[in-house]
Amino acid sequence: MRLHRKVAVLFILVVSIVACSKVPSFDLFTPFERPSYFPEPGYRLEANPVTKDGFELGKKLFYDPSLSADNTISCGSCHIQTAAFTQHGHSVSHGIKDRLGTRNSQPIMNLAWNTSFLWDGGVFDLDLQPIAPITNHLEMDNTMEEVLKKLNGNASYRDQFRKAFGSEEITGTLFLKALSQFMVMCVSSNAKYDSMRRGEVSFTEAEQAGYVTFREKCNSCHKEPLFTDHSFRNNGLSISAVDDKGRFNITLNESDKYKFRVPTLRNLSFTPPYMHDGRLLDLEGVLAHYATGIIQTPNLDEALKLGIQLTITEKTNLLIFLKTLDDRSFITDKRFSE
């Protein structure tokens, strides 16, 4: 009897501890929040406010391979969280039946501040962006009609859409809004740089020196705090075998030939290889390109006419500074995990 009482007391104690313990943060939904030093988002949050049910539905869709024609490729297949939502190690995206795309998978982070999407800016609204990979023959090779047919035939999805949007009928608009709710929540703002901006830490001497070099030689295109100015520029790359003309494919303006989106510099340690076609394997290669590898083309960006020359010390400190933009909490945040 005494042993039984001890077991009962121990059981009650364990239950009490579990009941009173703090719920892990990834079980708590927090609304979208703009970091105080970030600009106002470009995404119209008032037209699609993020809710717990909408976010969780969007996350489920993001990782669902049934969005592809043969049920093998999800959004998360080419946008892997541990690689800051890029397809780590692949120069270009690998889609359905292992078909090769022509461009490197861009990271999914801080998209609420974008006003156009893809390397060429061919999509102008986040709510429309998923249509591009879903219908691309090399990526998911599906149709929106087939996607909606699959989803409407799934009772679990109908129930989740009812909870999120008040309608069991799954329309293209609601499907895309759910995905947007997941994507706008993927905010990366907890790197050492961000802690410095919030006054929580100071840079080391080398990090500060690299920051000074960055502001002198890189900040005209990679503007803080998003580390991109969202523009499209010709950065002097040689023409690839596929002759991807970039922004020109969208505008048909000669002046836009071989211009591509200026990518963010956040989380670079997790997102190699680099450039629109993943041709450069490491950051040393990127700096070498800007120092000595620029091709003098008619549309070359004016800021790059003379290249970007760095001393050995400047290069070393700049690479050290760029690591302060790595946000490990972002790539391990359970809220975004599959």
mmCIF file of C-alpha atoms in Angstrom:
data_model
loop_
_atom_site.group_PDB
_atom_site.id
_atom_site.type_symbol
_atom_site.label_atom_id
_atom_site.label_comp_id
_atom_site.label_asym_id
_atom_site.label_seq_id
_atom_site.Cartn_x
_atom_site.Cartn_y
_atom_site.Cartn_z
ATOM 1 C CA MET A 1 0.000 0.000 0.000
ATOM 2 C CA ARG A 2 2.793 2.407 0.917
ATOM 3 C CA LEU A 3 4.451 1.729 -2.463
ATOM 4 C CA HIS A 4 1.188 2.358 -4.276
ATOM 5 C CA ARG A 5 0.768 5.688 -2.450
ATOM 6 C CA LYS A 6 4.296 6.707 -3.436
ATOM 7 C CA VAL A 7 3.590 5.872 -7.075
ATOM 8 C CA ALA A 8 0.311 7.815 -6.947
ATOM 9 C CA VAL A 9 2.014 10.854 -5.402
ATOM 10 C CA LEU A 10 4.766 10.703 -8.029
ATOM 11 C CA PHE A 11 2.192 10.464 -10.811
ATOM 12 C CA ILE A 12 0.274 13.492 -9.490
ATOM 13 C CA LEU A 13 3.533 15.441 -9.210
ATOM 14 C CA VAL A 14 4.512 14.669 -12.807
ATOM 15 C CA VAL A 15 1.052 15.615 -14.093
ATOM 16 C CA SER A 16 1.197 18.880 -12.144
ATOM 17 C CA ILE A 17 4.606 19.755 -13.542
ATOM 18 C CA VAL A 18 3.455 19.054 -17.097
ATOM 19 C CA ALA A 19 0.247 21.017 -16.608
ATOM 20 C CA CYS A 20 2.031 24.018 -15.146
ATOM 21 C CA SER A 21 5.013 23.987 -17.477
ATOM 22 C CA LYS A 22 5.288 26.611 -20.126
ATOM 23 C CA VAL A 23 3.837 25.613 -23.511
ATOM 24 C CA PRO A 24 6.626 25.540 -26.145
ATOM 25 C CA SER A 25 6.673 28.747 -28.179
ATOM 26 C CA PHE A 26 5.965 26.915 -31.448
ATOM 27 C CA ASP A 27 2.560 25.910 -30.090
ATOM 28 C CA LEU A 28 1.632 29.553 -29.611
ATOM 29 C CA PHE A 29 0.353 31.550 -32.544
ATOM 30 C CA THR A 30 1.495 35.144 -32.712
ATOM 31 C CA PRO A 31 0.159 37.540 -35.339
ATOM 32 C CA PHE A 32 2.392 39.013 -38.002
ATOM 33 C CA GLU A 33 4.584 41.708 -36.510
ATOM 34 C CA ARG A 34 6.773 44.211 -38.328
ATOM 35 C CA PRO A 35 10.211 44.675 -36.724
ATOM 36 C CA SER A 36 10.402 48.298 -35.590
ATOM 37 C CA TYR A 37 13.310 49.174 -37.919
ATOM 38 C CA PHE A 38 11.804 47.449 -40.997
ATOM 39 C CA PRO A 39 9.817 49.528 -43.516
ATOM 40 C CA GLU A 40 6.092 49.081 -43.943
ATOM 41 C CA PRO A 41 5.255 45.787 -45.718
ATOM 42 C CA GLY A 42 4.336 45.826 -49.374
ATOM 43 C CA TYR A 43 1.875 42.964 -48.875
ATOM 44 C CA ARG A 44 -1.721 44.067 -48.205
ATOM 45 C CA LEU A 45 -2.211 42.404 -44.839
ATOM 46 C CA GLU A 46 -5.567 44.112 -44.386
ATOM 47 C CA ALA A 47 -6.878 42.133 -47.376
ATOM 48 C CA ASN A 48 -5.613 38.836 -45.973
ATOM 49 C CA PRO A 49 -5.009 39.109 -42.222
ATOM 50 C CA VAL A 50 -2.960 36.233 -40.854
ATOM 51 C CA THR A 51 -4.888 33.988 -38.454
ATOM 52 C CA LYS A 52 -3.828 30.853 -36.608
ATOM 53 C CA ASP A 53 -6.105 28.651 -38.719
ATOM 54 C CA GLY A 54 -5.030 30.329 -41.949
ATOM 55 C CA PHE A 55 -1.330 30.059 -41.114
ATOM 56 C CA GLU A 56 -1.579 26.376 -40.179
ATOM 57 C CA LEU A 57 -3.550 25.643 -43.343
ATOM 58 C CA GLY A 58 -0.965 27.469 -45.445
ATOM 59 C CA LYS A 59 1.819 25.499 -43.784
ATOM 60 C CA LYS A 60 0.062 22.199 -44.528
ATOM 61 C CA LEU A 61 -0.352 23.194 -48.168
ATOM 62 C CA PHE A 62 3.281 24.341 -48.396
ATOM 63 C CA TYR A 63 4.500 20.869 -47.480
ATOM 64 C CA ASP A 64 1.882 18.884 -49.415
ATOM 65 C CA PRO A 65 3.293 17.045 -52.471
ATOM 66 C CA SER A 66 -0.209 16.522 -53.841
ATOM 67 C CA LEU A 67 0.069 20.010 -55.310
ATOM 68 C CA SER A 68 2.305 18.486 -57.996
ATOM 69 C CA ALA A 69 1.034 16.381 -60.875
ATOM 70 C CA ASP A 70 2.408 13.087 -59.566
ATOM 71 C CA ASN A 71 2.176 13.827 -55.831
ATOM 72 C CA THR A 72 5.960 13.930 -55.334
ATOM 73 C CA ILE A 73 6.979 17.593 -55.159
ATOM 74 C CA SER A 74 5.820 20.145 -52.587
ATOM 75 C CA CYS A 75 6.737 23.807 -52.225
ATOM 76 C CA GLY A 76 8.962 22.657 -49.380
ATOM 77 C CA SER A 77 10.886 20.340 -51.712
ATOM 78 C CA CYS A 78 12.647 23.305 -53.322
ATOM 79 C CA HIS A 79 12.391 25.614 -50.311
ATOM 80 C CA ILE A 80 13.956 23.780 -47.370
ATOM 81 C CA GLN A 81 13.858 25.491 -43.991
ATOM 82 C CA THR A 82 17.369 24.508 -42.877
ATOM 83 C CA ALA A 83 18.667 26.190 -46.056
ATOM 84 C CA ALA A 84 16.641 29.356 -45.339
ATOM 85 C CA PHE A 85 13.969 27.929 -47.647
ATOM 86 C CA THR A 86 16.248 27.394 -50.644
ATOM 87 C CA GLN A 87 17.222 24.095 -52.293
ATOM 88 C CA HIS A 88 20.660 23.744 -50.733
ATOM 89 C CA GLY A 89 23.424 22.327 -52.889
ATOM 90 C CA HIS A 90 21.557 22.596 -56.181
ATOM 91 C CA SER A 91 22.648 25.229 -58.677
ATOM 92 C CA VAL A 92 19.166 25.191 -60.232
ATOM 93 C CA SER A 93 15.882 23.829 -58.912
ATOM 94 C CA HIS A 94 15.036 20.141 -59.223
ATOM 95 C CA GLY A 95 11.365 19.575 -59.917
ATOM 96 C CA ILE A 96 9.004 16.775 -60.826
ATOM 97 C CA LYS A 97 10.690 13.596 -62.165
ATOM 98 C CA ASP A 98 13.969 15.323 -61.249
ATOM 99 C CA ARG A 99 13.612 17.766 -64.134
ATOM 100 C CA LEU A 100 16.118 20.594 -63.953
ATOM 101 C CA GLY A 101 14.977 24.188 -63.927
ATOM 102 C CA THR A 102 17.054 27.082 -65.200
ATOM 103 C CA ARG A 103 17.286 29.180 -62.032
ATOM 104 C CA ASN A 104 18.389 28.835 -58.430
ATOM 105 C CA SER A 105 15.596 28.545 -55.847
ATOM 106 C CA GLN A 106 15.162 31.875 -54.095
ATOM 107 C CA PRO A 107 14.776 31.983 -50.300
ATOM 108 C CA ILE A 108 11.359 32.404 -48.733
ATOM 109 C CA MET A 109 11.954 35.062 -46.124
ATOM 110 C CA ASN A 110 10.686 38.589 -45.540
ATOM 111 C CA LEU A 111 8.426 38.283 -48.595
ATOM 112 C CA ALA A 112 5.888 40.614 -47.007
ATOM 113 C CA TRP A 113 8.202 43.456 -48.094
ATOM 114 C CA ASN A 114 8.442 42.366 -51.745
ATOM 115 C CA THR A 115 6.328 44.018 -54.402
ATOM 116 C CA SER A 116 7.416 41.605 -57.138
ATOM 117 C CA PHE A 117 8.633 38.024 -57.174
ATOM 118 C CA LEU A 118 10.911 35.582 -59.013
ATOM 119 C CA TRP A 119 14.355 36.442 -60.361
ATOM 120 C CA ASP A 120 12.787 38.458 -63.181
ATOM 121 C CA GLY A 121 9.926 40.067 -61.246
ATOM 122 C CA GLY A 122 7.386 38.349 -63.456
ATOM 123 C CA VAL A 123 4.854 38.055 -60.620
ATOM 124 C CA PHE A 124 3.707 41.215 -58.848
ATOM 125 C CA ASP A 125 1.549 39.793 -56.055
ATOM 126 C CA LEU A 126 2.460 37.184 -53.433
ATOM 127 C CA ASP A 127 -1.082 35.801 -53.716
ATOM 128 C CA LEU A 128 -0.313 34.865 -57.335
ATOM 129 C CA GLN A 129 3.265 33.669 -56.925
ATOM 130 C CA PRO A 130 2.543 29.942 -56.211
ATOM 131 C CA ILE A 131 0.801 29.610 -59.580
ATOM 132 C CA ALA A 132 4.187 29.915 -61.323
ATOM 133 C CA PRO A 133 5.870 26.817 -59.807
ATOM 134 C CA ILE A 134 2.633 24.802 -59.702
ATOM 135 C CA THR A 135 2.045 25.203 -63.450
ATOM 136 C CA ASN A 136 5.699 25.188 -64.564
ATOM 137 C CA HIS A 137 6.474 22.038 -66.593
ATOM 138 C CA LEU A 138 9.914 21.725 -64.961
ATOM 139 C CA GLU A 139 8.725 22.266 -61.401
ATOM 140 C CA MET A 140 5.333 20.867 -60.305
ATOM 141 C CA ASP A 141 3.785 20.418 -63.764
ATOM 142 C CA ASN A 142 0.199 20.724 -62.599
ATOM 143 C CA THR A 143 -2.836 22.899 -63.254
ATOM 144 C CA MET A 144 -4.766 24.997 -60.770
ATOM 145 C CA GLU A 145 -7.934 23.146 -61.779
ATOM 146 C CA GLU A 146 -6.387 19.796 -60.837
ATOM 147 C CA VAL A 147 -5.028 21.161 -57.546
ATOM 148 C CA LEU A 148 -8.442 22.478 -56.532
ATOM 149 C CA LYS A 149 -10.087 19.207 -57.562
ATOM 150 C CA LYS A 150 -7.730 17.267 -55.275
ATOM 151 C CA LEU A 151 -8.251 19.644 -52.367
ATOM 152 C CA ASN A 152 -12.048 19.756 -52.685
ATOM 153 C CA GLY A 153 -12.064 15.966 -52.655
ATOM 154 C CA ASN A 154 -10.318 15.942 -49.294
ATOM 155 C CA ALA A 155 -12.668 16.235 -46.288
ATOM 156 C CA SER A 156 -9.855 17.269 -43.957
ATOM 157 C CA TYR A 157 -8.908 20.179 -46.199
ATOM 158 C CA ARG A 158 -12.541 21.261 -46.561
ATOM 159 C CA ASP A 159 -12.810 21.382 -42.775
ATOM 160 C CA GLN A 160 -9.590 23.406 -42.456
ATOM 161 C CA PHE A 161 -10.706 25.878 -45.099
ATOM 162 C CA ARG A 162 -14.014 26.273 -43.257
ATOM 163 C CA LYS A 163 -12.145 27.078 -40.043
ATOM 164 C CA ALA A 164 -9.754 29.478 -41.759
ATOM 165 C CA PHE A 165 -12.083 31.258 -44.180
ATOM 166 C CA GLY A 166 -15.638 30.233 -43.277
ATOM 167 C CA SER A 167 -16.167 28.276 -46.495
ATOM 168 C CA GLU A 168 -15.812 24.568 -47.256
ATOM 169 C CA GLU A 169 -15.642 25.367 -50.958
ATOM 170 C CA ILE A 170 -11.951 25.596 -51.785
ATOM 171 C CA THR A 171 -11.427 28.276 -54.400
ATOM 172 C CA GLY A 172 -8.225 29.400 -56.055
ATOM 173 C CA THR A 173 -8.375 32.704 -54.192
ATOM 174 C CA LEU A 174 -8.649 31.053 -50.768
ATOM 175 C CA PHE A 175 -5.994 28.465 -51.627
ATOM 176 C CA LEU A 176 -3.515 31.196 -52.573
ATOM 177 C CA LYS A 177 -4.391 33.332 -49.554
ATOM 178 C CA ALA A 178 -3.666 30.410 -47.245
ATOM 179 C CA LEU A 179 -0.224 29.915 -48.765
ATOM 180 C CA SER A 180 0.439 33.650 -48.450
ATOM 181 C CA GLN A 181 -0.433 33.560 -44.760
ATOM 182 C CA PHE A 182 2.302 30.998 -44.218
ATOM 183 C CA MET A 183 4.849 32.816 -46.362
ATOM 184 C CA VAL A 184 4.390 36.299 -44.884
ATOM 185 C CA MET A 185 5.013 34.861 -41.435
ATOM 186 C CA CYS A 186 8.480 33.661 -42.511
ATOM 187 C CA VAL A 187 10.209 36.736 -41.123
ATOM 188 C CA SER A 188 13.957 36.580 -40.556
ATOM 189 C CA SER A 189 14.902 39.340 -38.115
ATOM 190 C CA ASN A 190 16.860 37.707 -35.332
ATOM 191 C CA ALA A 191 20.450 37.638 -36.612
ATOM 192 C CA LYS A 192 23.269 39.297 -34.688
ATOM 193 C CA TYR A 193 22.818 42.328 -36.953
ATOM 194 C CA ASP A 194 19.236 42.617 -35.716
ATOM 195 C CA SER A 195 20.320 42.289 -32.090
ATOM 196 C CA MET A 196 22.780 45.114 -32.762
ATOM 197 C CA ARG A 197 20.018 47.258 -34.275
ATOM 198 C CA ARG A 198 17.898 46.632 -31.189
ATOM 199 C CA GLY A 199 20.791 47.685 -28.943
ATOM 200 C CA GLU A 200 21.148 44.233 -27.367
ATOM 201 C CA VAL A 201 24.723 43.513 -28.487
ATOM 202 C CA SER A 202 27.694 45.250 -30.071
ATOM 203 C CA PHE A 203 29.732 44.170 -33.067
ATOM 204 C CA THR A 204 33.251 42.922 -32.593
ATOM 205 C CA GLU A 205 36.033 45.080 -34.025
ATOM 206 C CA ALA A 206 36.230 42.919 -37.160
ATOM 207 C CA GLU A 207 32.425 42.867 -37.603
ATOM 208 C CA GLN A 208 32.282 46.650 -37.256
ATOM 209 C CA ALA A 209 35.096 47.090 -39.774
ATOM 210 C CA GLY A 210 33.261 44.786 -42.182
ATOM 211 C CA TYR A 211 30.055 46.745 -41.613
ATOM 212 C CA VAL A 212 31.859 49.945 -42.579
ATOM 213 C CA THR A 213 33.161 48.285 -45.768
ATOM 214 C CA PHE A 214 29.678 46.979 -46.544
ATOM 215 C CA ARG A 215 28.127 50.431 -46.197
ATOM 216 C CA GLU A 216 30.807 51.949 -48.404
ATOM 217 C CA LYS A 217 30.823 49.377 -51.186
ATOM 218 C CA CYS A 218 27.665 47.199 -51.099
ATOM 219 C CA ASN A 219 24.837 49.190 -49.550
ATOM 220 C CA SER A 220 23.796 50.986 -52.751
ATOM 221 C CA CYS A 221 22.151 47.741 -53.973
ATOM 222 C CA HIS A 222 21.784 45.714 -50.768
ATOM 223 C CA LYS A 223 20.057 48.307 -48.617
ATOM 224 C CA GLU A 224 19.491 47.759 -44.921
ATOM 225 C CA PRO A 225 17.634 46.317 -43.141
ATOM 226 C CA LEU A 226 16.302 43.914 -45.788
ATOM 227 C CA PHE A 227 19.665 43.939 -47.587
ATOM 228 C CA THR A 228 18.081 44.387 -50.996
ATOM 229 C CA ASP A 229 16.610 47.393 -52.763
ATOM 230 C CA HIS A 230 14.241 45.094 -54.742
ATOM 231 C CA SER A 231 15.659 46.396 -58.016
ATOM 232 C CA PHE A 232 16.763 44.450 -61.106
ATOM 233 C CA ARG A 233 20.354 44.894 -62.242
ATOM 234 C CA ASN A 234 22.880 43.500 -64.677
ATOM 235 C CA ASN A 235 25.815 42.512 -62.476
ATOM 236 C CA GLY A 236 28.221 41.541 -65.238
ATOM 237 C CA LEU A 237 27.810 37.779 -65.366
ATOM 238 C CA SER A 238 28.787 36.004 -68.560
ATOM 239 C CA ILE A 239 25.863 34.741 -70.634
ATOM 240 C CA SER A 240 24.918 31.193 -69.649
ATOM 241 C CA ALA A 241 24.279 28.279 -72.000
ATOM 242 C CA VAL A 242 20.505 28.723 -71.664
ATOM 243 C CA ASP A 243 20.871 32.450 -72.457
ATOM 244 C CA ASP A 244 18.452 33.524 -69.726
ATOM 245 C CA LYS A 245 17.733 37.192 -70.458
ATOM 246 C CA GLY A 246 16.175 37.838 -67.060
ATOM 247 C CA ARG A 247 13.961 40.898 -66.708
ATOM 248 C CA PHE A 248 13.853 41.329 -70.489
ATOM 249 C CA ASN A 249 11.666 38.207 -70.722
ATOM 250 C CA ILE A 250 8.988 40.137 -68.823
ATOM 251 C CA THR A 251 9.288 43.702 -70.129
ATOM 252 C CA LEU A 252 10.783 43.137 -73.620
ATOM 253 C CA ASN A 253 12.780 46.320 -73.040
ATOM 254 C CA GLU A 254 16.303 46.087 -74.462
ATOM 255 C CA SER A 255 17.613 47.944 -71.423
ATOM 256 C CA ASP A 256 16.417 45.067 -69.202
ATOM 257 C CA LYS A 257 18.472 42.347 -70.883
ATOM 258 C CA TYR A 258 20.331 40.168 -68.382
ATOM 259 C CA LYS A 259 18.993 42.054 -65.397
ATOM 260 C CA PHE A 260 18.007 39.978 -62.385
ATOM 261 C CA ARG A 261 16.633 40.713 -58.944
ATOM 262 C CA VAL A 262 19.071 42.004 -56.350
ATOM 263 C CA PRO A 263 18.900 39.198 -53.756
ATOM 264 C CA THR A 264 18.899 39.722 -50.020
ATOM 265 C CA LEU A 265 22.196 39.099 -48.219
ATOM 266 C CA ARG A 266 20.454 37.658 -45.176
ATOM 267 C CA ASN A 267 21.283 34.050 -44.268
ATOM 268 C CA LEU A 268 23.963 33.688 -46.943
ATOM 269 C CA SER A 269 25.733 30.972 -44.959
ATOM 270 C CA PHE A 270 22.700 28.733 -45.451
ATOM 271 C CA THR A 271 21.886 29.483 -49.097
ATOM 272 C CA PRO A 272 24.784 28.548 -51.409
ATOM 273 C CA PRO A 273 25.256 28.411 -54.342
ATOM 274 C CA TYR A 274 24.818 32.003 -55.466
ATOM 275 C CA MET A 275 23.552 34.096 -58.403
ATOM 276 C CA HIS A 276 20.355 33.496 -60.381
ATOM 277 C CA ASP A 277 21.704 30.252 -61.843
ATOM 278 C CA GLY A 278 23.753 29.130 -58.851
ATOM 279 C CA ARG A 279 27.033 29.335 -60.765
ATOM 280 C CA LEU A 280 29.132 30.570 -57.821
ATOM 281 C CA LEU A 281 29.674 28.036 -55.070
ATOM 282 C CA ASP A 282 30.874 30.255 -52.217
ATOM 283 C CA LEU A 283 31.078 33.867 -51.077
ATOM 284 C CA GLU A 284 34.770 34.079 -51.898
ATOM 285 C CA GLY A 285 33.774 33.362 -55.494
ATOM 286 C CA VAL A 286 31.135 36.096 -55.352
ATOM 287 C CA LEU A 287 33.660 38.692 -54.155
ATOM 288 C CA ALA A 288 36.151 37.525 -56.793
ATOM 289 C CA HIS A 289 33.507 38.044 -59.491
ATOM 290 C CA TYR A 290 32.894 41.629 -58.403
ATOM 291 C CA ALA A 291 36.629 42.324 -58.195
ATOM 292 C CA THR A 292 37.862 40.820 -61.462
ATOM 293 C CA GLY A 293 35.111 38.822 -63.177
ATOM 294 C CA ILE A 294 32.647 41.456 -64.343
ATOM 295 C CA ILE A 295 31.829 41.376 -68.067
ATOM 296 C CA GLN A 296 31.451 44.827 -69.619
ATOM 297 C CA THR A 297 28.024 44.533 -71.249
ATOM 298 C CA PRO A 298 25.810 47.365 -72.565
ATOM 299 C CA ASN A 299 23.372 47.052 -69.654
ATOM 300 C CA LEU A 300 25.989 46.645 -66.927
ATOM 301 C CA ASP A 301 24.956 48.486 -63.784
ATOM 302 C CA GLU A 302 26.733 51.821 -63.467
ATOM 303 C CA ALA A 303 27.847 51.036 -59.922
ATOM 304 C CA LEU A 304 29.813 48.049 -61.210
ATOM 305 C CA LYS A 305 31.641 49.629 -64.158
ATOM 306 C CA LEU A 306 34.925 49.572 -62.226
ATOM 307 C CA GLY A 307 34.130 46.475 -60.192
ATOM 308 C CA ILE A 308 34.324 46.337 -56.410
ATOM 309 C CA GLN A 309 37.924 46.348 -55.262
ATOM 310 C CA LEU A 310 38.704 45.128 -51.749
ATOM 311 C CA THR A 311 41.955 44.822 -49.843
ATOM 312 C CA ILE A 312 42.638 41.477 -48.189
ATOM 313 C CA THR A 313 41.689 42.982 -44.826
ATOM 314 C CA GLU A 314 38.477 44.512 -46.192
ATOM 315 C CA LYS A 315 37.503 41.194 -47.777
ATOM 316 C CA THR A 316 38.170 39.285 -44.555
ATOM 317 C CA ASN A 317 36.179 41.709 -42.426
ATOM 318 C CA LEU A 318 33.336 41.919 -44.951
ATOM 319 C CA LEU A 319 32.908 38.125 -44.852
ATOM 320 C CA ILE A 320 32.907 38.298 -41.055
ATOM 321 C CA PHE A 321 30.206 40.986 -41.148
ATOM 322 C CA LEU A 322 28.040 38.980 -43.549
ATOM 323 C CA LYS A 323 27.882 36.204 -40.974
ATOM 324 C CA THR A 324 26.112 38.627 -38.628
ATOM 325 C CA LEU A 325 23.178 38.358 -41.062
ATOM 326 C CA ASP A 326 22.751 34.627 -40.366
ATOM 327 C CA ASP A 327 19.577 33.985 -38.390
ATOM 328 C CA ARG A 328 19.811 30.487 -36.925
ATOM 329 C CA SER A 329 16.550 30.900 -35.025
ATOM 330 C CA PHE A 330 14.791 31.339 -38.372
ATOM 331 C CA ILE A 331 16.052 28.086 -39.877
ATOM 332 C CA THR A 332 15.140 26.133 -36.719
ATOM 333 C CA ASP A 333 11.832 27.798 -35.828
ATOM 334 C CA LYS A 334 9.346 24.955 -35.219
ATOM 335 C CA ARG A 335 6.471 27.119 -36.420
ATOM 336 C CA PHE A 336 7.764 26.754 -39.961
ATOM 337 C CA SER A 337 8.952 23.144 -39.810
ATOM 338 C CA GLU A 338 7.431 20.351 -41.852
#
